[in-house]
Coordinates of C-alpha atoms in Angstrom, one line a residue:
M1 CA 85.4 87.2 91.2
L2 CA 86.6 88.9 88.5
S3 CA 88.0 87.6 85.3
R4 CA 91.5 87.9 84.6
P5 CA 92.1 90.1 81.4
Q6 CA 93.7 88.5 78.1
S7 CA 96.5 91.2 78.1
P8 CA 96.2 93.7 81.1
E9 CA 98.3 96.1 80.0
L10 CA 97.0 97.2 76.8
D11 CA 93.7 96.7 78.0
H12 CA 94.7 99.4 80.6
M13 CA 96.7 101.3 78.1
N14 CA 93.2 102.0 76.1
G15 CA 91.6 103.0 78.9
L16 CA 93.3 105.7 79.9
A17 CA 91.9 108.2 78.7
S18 CA 88.2 106.8 79.9
N19 CA 90.3 107.1 83.5
A20 CA 90.0 110.8 83.5
A21 CA 86.6 111.3 82.3
L22 CA 86.0 108.9 85.4
D23 CA 88.0 111.1 87.4
D24 CA 85.5 114.9 86.9
Q25 CA 82.7 111.9 87.6
I26 CA 83.1 110.6 90.8
S27 CA 83.4 112.4 93.7
P28 CA 86.5 112.8 95.2
T29 CA 85.8 112.1 98.6
F30 CA 83.1 109.6 99.7
T31 CA 81.5 106.5 97.1
S32 CA 79.4 104.5 98.1
C33 CA 79.9 100.9 98.9
S34 CA 77.1 99.6 96.2
S35 CA 80.2 100.8 93.7
F36 CA 82.8 98.6 94.6
T37 CA 84.1 95.3 93.2
E38 CA 82.4 93.0 94.5
S39 CA 85.5 91.4 95.0
L40 CA 86.3 94.8 97.4
I41 CA 83.3 94.5 99.4
P42 CA 81.1 91.7 98.7
R43 CA 77.4 92.9 98.3
S44 CA 76.3 90.1 99.3
S45 CA 75.9 89.2 102.8
T46 CA 76.1 85.3 102.9
I47 CA 78.8 83.0 102.9
S48 CA 79.1 81.2 99.4
A49 CA 81.7 78.2 98.3
G50 CA 84.8 79.8 97.4
D51 CA 84.9 83.5 99.7
L52 CA 87.1 83.8 101.3
V53 CA 86.8 84.2 104.9
V54 CA 88.5 85.9 108.0
I55 CA 88.7 83.9 110.8
Y56 CA 89.1 85.6 114.1
S57 CA 89.9 83.5 116.8
S58 CA 91.0 86.7 119.4
V59 CA 92.4 90.2 118.8
S60 CA 95.6 88.9 118.0
E61 CA 94.9 85.3 116.6
L62 CA 93.5 85.6 112.9
D63 CA 93.6 83.1 109.9
F64 CA 91.6 83.1 106.4
V65 CA 90.2 80.1 104.7
Y66 CA 88.3 79.9 101.2
A67 CA 84.9 78.2 102.0
S68 CA 84.9 74.7 100.9
P69 CA 81.9 71.9 101.4
G70 CA 83.5 69.4 103.3
S71 CA 86.6 70.9 104.9
K72 CA 87.8 72.0 108.6
H73 CA 89.7 74.7 109.6
S74 CA 91.5 74.0 112.9
N75 CA 93.3 75.9 115.5
R76 CA 93.8 76.3 119.5
N77 CA 89.9 76.9 119.6
G78 CA 89.0 73.6 118.3
T79 CA 88.3 72.5 114.6
F80 CA 85.5 73.9 112.6
H81 CA 83.9 73.2 109.5
H82 CA 83.3 74.8 106.6
D83 CA 79.6 73.6 106.7
D84 CA 78.5 75.3 110.1
F85 CA 79.2 78.6 108.6
L86 CA 78.2 78.0 104.5
G87 CA 75.3 79.5 104.1
Q88 CA 75.6 81.6 106.9
E89 CA 75.9 85.9 107.0
F90 CA 79.7 87.2 107.9
G91 CA 80.8 87.4 111.4
V92 CA 78.3 84.4 112.6
K93 CA 79.4 82.9 115.6
V94 CA 80.9 79.0 114.6
P95 CA 80.8 76.9 117.0
S96 CA 83.4 74.1 117.3
R97 CA 82.1 70.1 117.5
S98 CA 85.2 69.2 118.9
T99 CA 85.3 71.2 122.0
D100 CA 83.2 74.2 123.7
G101 CA 85.7 76.9 121.4
F102 CA 84.1 79.0 118.9
V103 CA 85.2 81.3 115.9
F104 CA 83.7 83.7 114.4
A105 CA 83.6 83.8 110.7
L106 CA 84.1 87.7 108.8
R107 CA 83.5 89.8 105.8
P108 CA 87.1 90.4 104.3
T109 CA 88.3 93.8 104.4
P110 CA 91.9 94.8 103.5
E111 CA 92.9 95.7 107.4
L112 CA 91.5 92.6 108.6
W113 CA 93.8 90.4 105.3
S114 CA 96.3 92.6 106.5
S115 CA 96.2 90.4 110.2
S116 CA 95.9 87.3 108.6
L117 CA 97.5 86.9 105.4
P118 CA 100.8 84.9 105.1
H119 CA 103.7 86.9 105.5
R120 CA 106.3 86.3 103.1
T121 CA 108.0 89.8 104.1
Q122 CA 107.1 92.8 106.2
I123 CA 104.5 94.4 105.9
V124 CA 102.3 97.7 106.2
H125 CA 100.0 97.5 108.6
D126 CA 96.6 99.6 108.4
L127 CA 98.1 102.3 110.6
D128 CA 100.8 103.4 107.9
Q129 CA 98.0 101.9 105.2
C130 CA 95.6 104.8 106.1
N131 CA 98.1 107.8 106.6
V132 CA 99.9 107.1 103.3
I133 CA 96.8 106.6 101.5
L134 CA 95.0 109.8 102.9
Y135 CA 98.6 111.9 101.7
L136 CA 98.0 110.4 98.7
D137 CA 95.0 111.5 97.8
L138 CA 93.8 108.2 96.3
K139 CA 90.0 108.0 95.4
P140 CA 87.9 105.9 93.0
G141 CA 90.0 105.8 89.2
S142 CA 93.1 107.3 90.5
V143 CA 96.2 105.0 88.7
V144 CA 98.9 104.1 91.2
L145 CA 102.3 102.4 90.5
E146 CA 104.1 100.5 93.5
S147 CA 107.2 98.9 94.3
G148 CA 108.3 95.8 96.1
T149 CA 105.0 94.5 96.7
G150 CA 106.4 91.7 99.2
S151 CA 103.4 89.9 100.9
G152 CA 100.3 92.7 99.0
A153 CA 98.8 93.9 102.0
M154 CA 99.6 97.6 100.8
S155 CA 98.5 96.4 97.3
T156 CA 95.1 95.7 98.4
A157 CA 93.9 98.6 100.8
I158 CA 95.2 101.3 97.6
A159 CA 92.9 98.8 95.1
R160 CA 89.6 99.2 97.4
T161 CA 90.7 102.7 97.4
V162 CA 91.1 103.3 93.6
S163 CA 88.0 100.8 92.4
P164 CA 85.8 101.2 91.0
G165 CA 88.1 102.5 88.2
G166 CA 91.3 103.2 89.4
K167 CA 94.7 100.8 88.5
V168 CA 97.6 99.9 90.3
W169 CA 100.8 98.5 88.9
T170 CA 102.6 96.6 91.3
Y171 CA 106.6 95.2 91.1
E172 CA 108.7 93.2 92.4
F173 CA 112.1 92.2 92.2
N174 CA 111.5 88.7 93.8
E175 CA 110.2 86.1 91.3
D176 CA 108.7 83.3 93.7
R177 CA 106.9 86.6 95.3
V178 CA 105.9 87.5 91.8
T179 CA 103.8 84.8 92.0
K180 CA 102.7 83.9 95.3
A181 CA 101.1 87.6 94.9
R182 CA 99.7 87.0 91.4
D183 CA 97.7 83.8 93.1
E184 CA 96.7 86.1 95.7
F185 CA 95.1 88.4 94.1
A186 CA 93.3 86.4 91.4
R187 CA 92.0 84.2 94.4
N188 CA 90.7 87.1 95.6
G189 CA 89.2 88.6 92.8
L190 CA 92.1 91.6 92.1
A191 CA 93.3 90.9 89.1
D192 CA 91.7 92.9 87.2
I193 CA 92.4 95.8 89.3
I194 CA 95.8 94.8 90.7
T195 CA 98.5 93.6 87.7
V196 CA 101.8 92.4 89.4
T197 CA 105.5 92.6 87.2
H198 CA 108.4 90.7 88.2
R199 CA 110.9 94.1 87.6
D200 CA 113.5 95.9 89.8
V201 CA 112.3 99.3 89.5
C202 CA 116.2 100.4 91.4
G203 CA 118.1 98.6 88.1
K204 CA 120.1 96.7 90.5
R205 CA 118.9 93.3 89.4
E206 CA 121.1 91.7 86.8
G207 CA 119.2 92.1 83.1
D208 CA 117.3 95.5 85.0
V209 CA 117.8 98.4 83.4
G210 CA 115.2 99.9 85.8
G211 CA 112.2 102.1 85.4
F212 CA 109.0 101.3 85.4
G213 CA 108.3 100.3 82.3
D214 CA 107.2 101.4 78.4
F215 CA 104.0 99.7 78.9
V216 CA 103.4 101.9 81.9
P217 CA 103.1 105.9 80.1
D218 CA 105.0 108.3 80.9
S219 CA 102.9 111.2 83.3
S220 CA 100.1 108.9 84.1
A221 CA 99.9 107.6 87.4
D222 CA 98.3 110.1 90.1
A223 CA 99.7 108.8 92.6
I224 CA 103.7 106.7 93.6
F225 CA 104.1 104.4 96.5
L226 CA 107.5 102.7 97.3
D227 CA 108.4 100.4 99.9
L228 CA 112.5 99.5 98.9
P229 CA 115.5 98.9 100.5
E230 CA 117.0 102.0 98.0
P231 CA 113.6 103.6 97.1
W232 CA 115.9 107.1 96.6
E233 CA 117.1 104.7 93.6
A234 CA 114.0 104.4 92.3
V235 CA 112.9 108.4 92.0
G236 CA 114.0 108.9 88.6
G237 CA 112.0 106.7 87.1
A238 CA 108.9 107.5 89.4
A239 CA 109.4 111.3 88.1
D240 CA 108.7 110.0 84.8
K241 CA 106.2 108.5 85.3
I242 CA 103.9 110.6 87.7
K243 CA 101.5 113.0 86.3
P244 CA 102.5 116.8 87.7
N245 CA 100.9 117.7 91.0
G246 CA 101.0 113.6 91.0
K247 CA 102.5 112.5 95.2
I248 CA 104.7 110.1 95.9
C249 CA 105.3 108.6 99.0
S250 CA 108.8 106.5 100.9
Y251 CA 108.1 103.7 102.9
S252 CA 111.2 103.4 104.9
P253 CA 112.5 102.0 108.7
C254 CA 115.6 104.4 109.1
I255 CA 115.4 107.7 109.3
E256 CA 118.6 108.0 107.2
Q257 CA 116.9 106.2 103.8
S258 CA 114.3 108.9 104.1
Q259 CA 116.8 112.0 104.1
K260 CA 118.6 109.7 100.8
F261 CA 114.9 109.8 99.5
C262 CA 114.0 113.5 100.1
A263 CA 117.2 114.7 98.7
A264 CA 116.9 112.7 95.6
A265 CA 113.6 113.6 95.8
E266 CA 114.1 117.4 95.2
A267 CA 117.0 116.5 92.3
A268 CA 114.5 115.3 90.7
G269 CA 111.9 117.7 90.9
F270 CA 109.0 117.5 93.8
H271 CA 108.8 119.8 96.2
S272 CA 106.7 119.9 99.4
V273 CA 108.5 117.2 100.5
N274 CA 108.0 116.1 104.4
T275 CA 108.8 113.2 106.5
M276 CA 106.2 111.7 109.4
E277 CA 106.2 109.1 111.5
V278 CA 102.8 107.5 113.5
R279 CA 102.4 106.1 116.5
L280 CA 99.0 105.3 117.9
K281 CA 98.5 104.9 121.6
E282 CA 95.7 103.2 122.6
Y283 CA 93.3 104.1 125.8
C284 CA 91.6 101.0 128.5
V285 CA 88.1 102.0 129.7
D286 CA 87.7 100.3 133.5
C287 CA 85.1 99.9 136.5
V288 CA 87.5 101.4 139.2
L289 CA 86.9 101.8 143.1
V290 CA 87.1 105.8 143.9
E291 CA 87.2 107.7 147.6
D292 CA 84.9 110.6 147.6
E293 CA 87.5 112.3 147.5
I294 CA 89.2 113.2 144.4
V295 CA 92.7 113.8 145.6
C296 CA 95.2 115.6 142.4
D297 CA 99.1 113.7 142.6
L298 CA 99.6 116.3 140.0
P299 CA 102.1 119.4 141.2
F300 CA 100.8 123.2 139.9
Y301 CA 103.2 126.1 139.7
Y302 CA 102.8 129.0 141.7
G303 CA 105.2 131.8 140.6
N304 CA 107.8 129.8 140.2
K305 CA 107.9 127.6 142.0
A306 CA 105.9 124.2 142.3
V307 CA 103.9 123.4 145.0
S308 CA 102.8 119.9 145.3
D309 CA 99.1 118.5 145.9
R310 CA 100.0 115.3 147.2
K311 CA 99.1 113.8 150.2
T312 CA 101.3 112.8 152.4
G313 CA 103.4 109.4 151.8
E314 CA 102.4 108.2 155.5
K315 CA 97.8 109.8 155.4
R316 CA 97.7 108.3 151.6
K317 CA 98.7 104.9 152.6
A318 CA 96.9 105.0 155.4
E319 CA 93.1 105.7 153.1
E320 CA 94.3 103.0 150.7
G321 CA 94.2 100.9 153.5
A322 CA 91.2 101.5 154.2
A323 CA 90.1 101.7 150.9
S324 CA 91.0 98.3 150.5
E325 CA 89.5 96.7 153.7
A326 CA 86.2 98.4 152.0
S327 CA 86.2 97.1 149.0
R328 CA 86.9 93.5 150.2
G329 CA 83.9 93.7 153.1
G330 CA 81.4 94.6 150.7
G331 CA 82.7 94.4 147.1
L332 CA 83.5 96.8 144.8
G333 CA 81.2 100.1 145.9
G334 CA 80.1 98.4 148.5
G335 CA 82.4 99.5 151.9
R336 CA 82.3 102.9 153.5
G337 CA 83.2 105.5 151.4
G338 CA 83.7 103.9 148.2
K339 CA 81.6 104.1 145.0
T340 CA 82.5 103.2 141.5
E341 CA 83.5 104.9 138.1
L342 CA 84.4 104.6 134.8
R343 CA 88.0 105.4 134.2
T344 CA 90.1 105.7 130.8
R345 CA 93.8 104.6 131.3
P346 CA 96.4 104.3 128.6
K347 CA 97.8 100.6 127.9
Q348 CA 101.1 99.8 129.2
T349 CA 102.0 98.5 125.4
M350 CA 102.3 100.5 122.8
R351 CA 103.1 99.1 119.0
G352 CA 106.7 100.7 118.4
H353 CA 108.2 102.0 115.8
T354 CA 106.9 100.6 112.3
A355 CA 108.1 103.4 109.6
F356 CA 109.4 106.9 108.7
L357 CA 106.7 108.0 105.8
S358 CA 108.4 110.5 103.7
F359 CA 105.7 112.4 101.1
A360 CA 106.7 114.3 98.1
T361 CA 104.6 116.3 95.2
F362 CA 105.5 116.5 91.8
K363 CA 106.4 119.6 89.3
V364 CA 103.8 121.5 87.0
G365 CA 105.6 121.1 83.8
R366 CA 108.7 119.3 83.1

């Protein structure tokens, strides 16, 4: 675990000059895993008391525990004793003592944490996380401002990318969420990298003047990420804190939010404004029974006339019936004229819309 600094604001202000030198020393593309702090990518492959462990029950059911001698974790697969995976390597298969079920005890990553963390708000999922990190050009040593801490999923993903030498200043207007996020970051060993501040950067909350605060020097942030209902209200404050050629991103569920943000960004001196939506289409690989003759079901075009290769309905129905009989008679591939092949097909379900990602780059010279 990393110790929490007594005065993170002053400590980081004194270290901003060294961060500039660090930018020149660290490769802007890749870095060795041994360079990361132990809290983000644990150097030890063995589970010890106090470690954060992701409990994998199925692809859609993940949970987490902090390993503790004598403790138990229960889910629909059974009851699992922490003593059964303490001292074991991450990834170990853990059988239940009460049923024939089992789980896997996995090493935590921002992706697994996003799928298992306690939700206080809607989160930025890994599909959008990776694109935000890519287009903001984040790397070890980067200084990032984030507004809209929420459940902390995006903060954790950014922290892994900017470590070592980087810093994440994250802002949240809800005091209860600030307290819980601060406690989680400390317990997960991220307190040195992530500083949570109770502040409304849009200035909508009574008593808040908006902006990112005087403890973050002007023109010091490499990138800014906004996950806010009204991101255009925070653009002015962002322009004060971002470096020349620094990048900003707004994560907005509605296109009207993106439109207002883009207009405000251009008015504040940002350029190269663009918006995207990221969708994931997954494919399955199946072993299927096919006939010797491959028939194309798609039409081709001869001149302006569409010509179909599709066989007549009656003929195809008869052939499919024969293939089905062959399959039942001799098993997969056992029928006359049939064989099995690996084929791909898109999954029937696809994750729907999450958000629009709007990016912009700040001008050189103020």
